């Protein structure tokens, strides 16, 4: 059943819970063009952490702001800058290895007209809302995507101290990440995470008009936005799962921007006078993950490693991405900064070693099922078809299962997945997804080696330097021996747009539609 909820229908009851007046009715954005974005999917919640996904963060970034801001365009960068700058925080001061004192920008308004204060920031990062045992029942990834938070301390109306229970030199980066979209304390706590996800209020440049599950999200400009008057009028994110339908819709004038294309789509669009493509390698990697709870034969690291050794990643890149994707040097990406090792060797391609491991493990052609989504991850179904040939050559019996959506995600022997790396540091996602108690252990059954678990804690507590660098490299060694997942590449993410729309994509999955990055000719 399709469920549609407007903010107007929720707020009558929500206002009493929140202790604030109901929001004003949407106003018509005069003299500003509508912007329609044809996307590969829409999340059914707008709670900013529960919406984290390739598709959800595009919308969340229009509704919410982070405490500290990563400036993707700093110093002339084309959309992949990593410098931290003022966001909702006017300034911040590192006090010691466990705390950062944040001074807030004054006069920032939420979409309901309420001023943002330290109370809202403290609640956003609190045990109650984000990382406590009760909180993760409604926000399962609140703890996974966090450092070892301690309860924030309200110092004054516009000052708040962010703290961790153990040393962390990454607090500032996490305060600029997707866990740091600030929410209004009273309104959120009155509704709870689920209802807030249907009627969200943030401080971002756009506010919600309507959420239609599996169909579209409709936003309107928030003209009291602290960062300046939004450039567009009504903003729509429309779910169009088929890439060919998105291209057709753009060229027919149905959409103004479309997402998640491949390099093969670029020549047709770029040949049209009024349209162009805009691509970038994103800070997200495609992979295949092993569901070891379901298929216990995959508990044997030798079988997992054999499957991965068959895959020729450079060939996948050339055929599917025209060489534009990034084939990594292990679990190791250049935007990691000081935790990146430029000298590390790439993941191995060694069919002979794969055959030896299969013989060693006693594999006799047992069927292993692999689920790939035909629409959600660009080119992944095509990658699976190519990998089937590579596996067949060594006698692996991998059965493809192609589906259009994620209903069976995580319920098949092997399944496609991706990880967005929410901070420019190797903790994402060597610790945040693959660390002890995180998703790959808790949901997919990886028996994490004791050494990997110990190192996860150590790198989380160390400052950048040779010791931390070497410990990350040891974690990479263990990862390659264990192969809890098969990392493929960072895709070259292609958008297309009308040529009169001045907008640049980021190297992260979200779209930035703030006034400095969106205008119309």
PDB file of C-alpha atoms in Angstrom, residues 44-52 60 193-200:
ATOM      1  CA  UNK A  44      10.410   5.991   2.954  1.00  0.00           C
ATOM      2  CA  UNK A  45      11.722   7.901   5.954  1.00  0.00           C
ATOM      3  CA  UNK A  46      13.354  11.306   6.272  1.00  0.00           C
ATOM      4  CA  UNK A  47      14.777  10.709   9.738  1.00  0.00           C
ATOM      5  CA  UNK A  48      18.317  11.706   8.776  1.00  0.00           C
ATOM      6  CA  UNK A  49      20.176   8.675  10.127  1.00  0.00           C
ATOM      7  CA  UNK A  50      17.568   6.091   9.179  1.00  0.00           C
ATOM      8  CA  UNK A  51      17.536   7.623   5.691  1.00  0.00           C
ATOM      9  CA  UNK A  52      21.288   7.066   5.222  1.00  0.00           C
ATOM     10  CA  UNK A  60      18.531  14.831   3.958  1.00  0.00           C
ATOM     11  CA  UNK A 193      12.218   8.727  15.343  1.00  0.00           C
ATOM     12  CA  UNK A 194       9.561   6.989  13.247  1.00  0.00           C
ATOM     13  CA  UNK A 195       7.048   9.843  13.200  1.00  0.00           C
ATOM     14  CA  UNK A 196       9.778  12.443  12.839  1.00  0.00           C
ATOM     15  CA  UNK A 197      10.856  10.596   9.705  1.00  0.00           C
ATOM     16  CA  UNK A 198       7.457  11.357   8.169  1.00  0.00           C
ATOM     17  CA  UNK A 199       7.358  15.029   9.212  1.00  0.00           C
ATOM     18  CA  UNK A 200      10.940  16.211   9.674  1.00  0.00           C
TER      19      UNK A 200
END
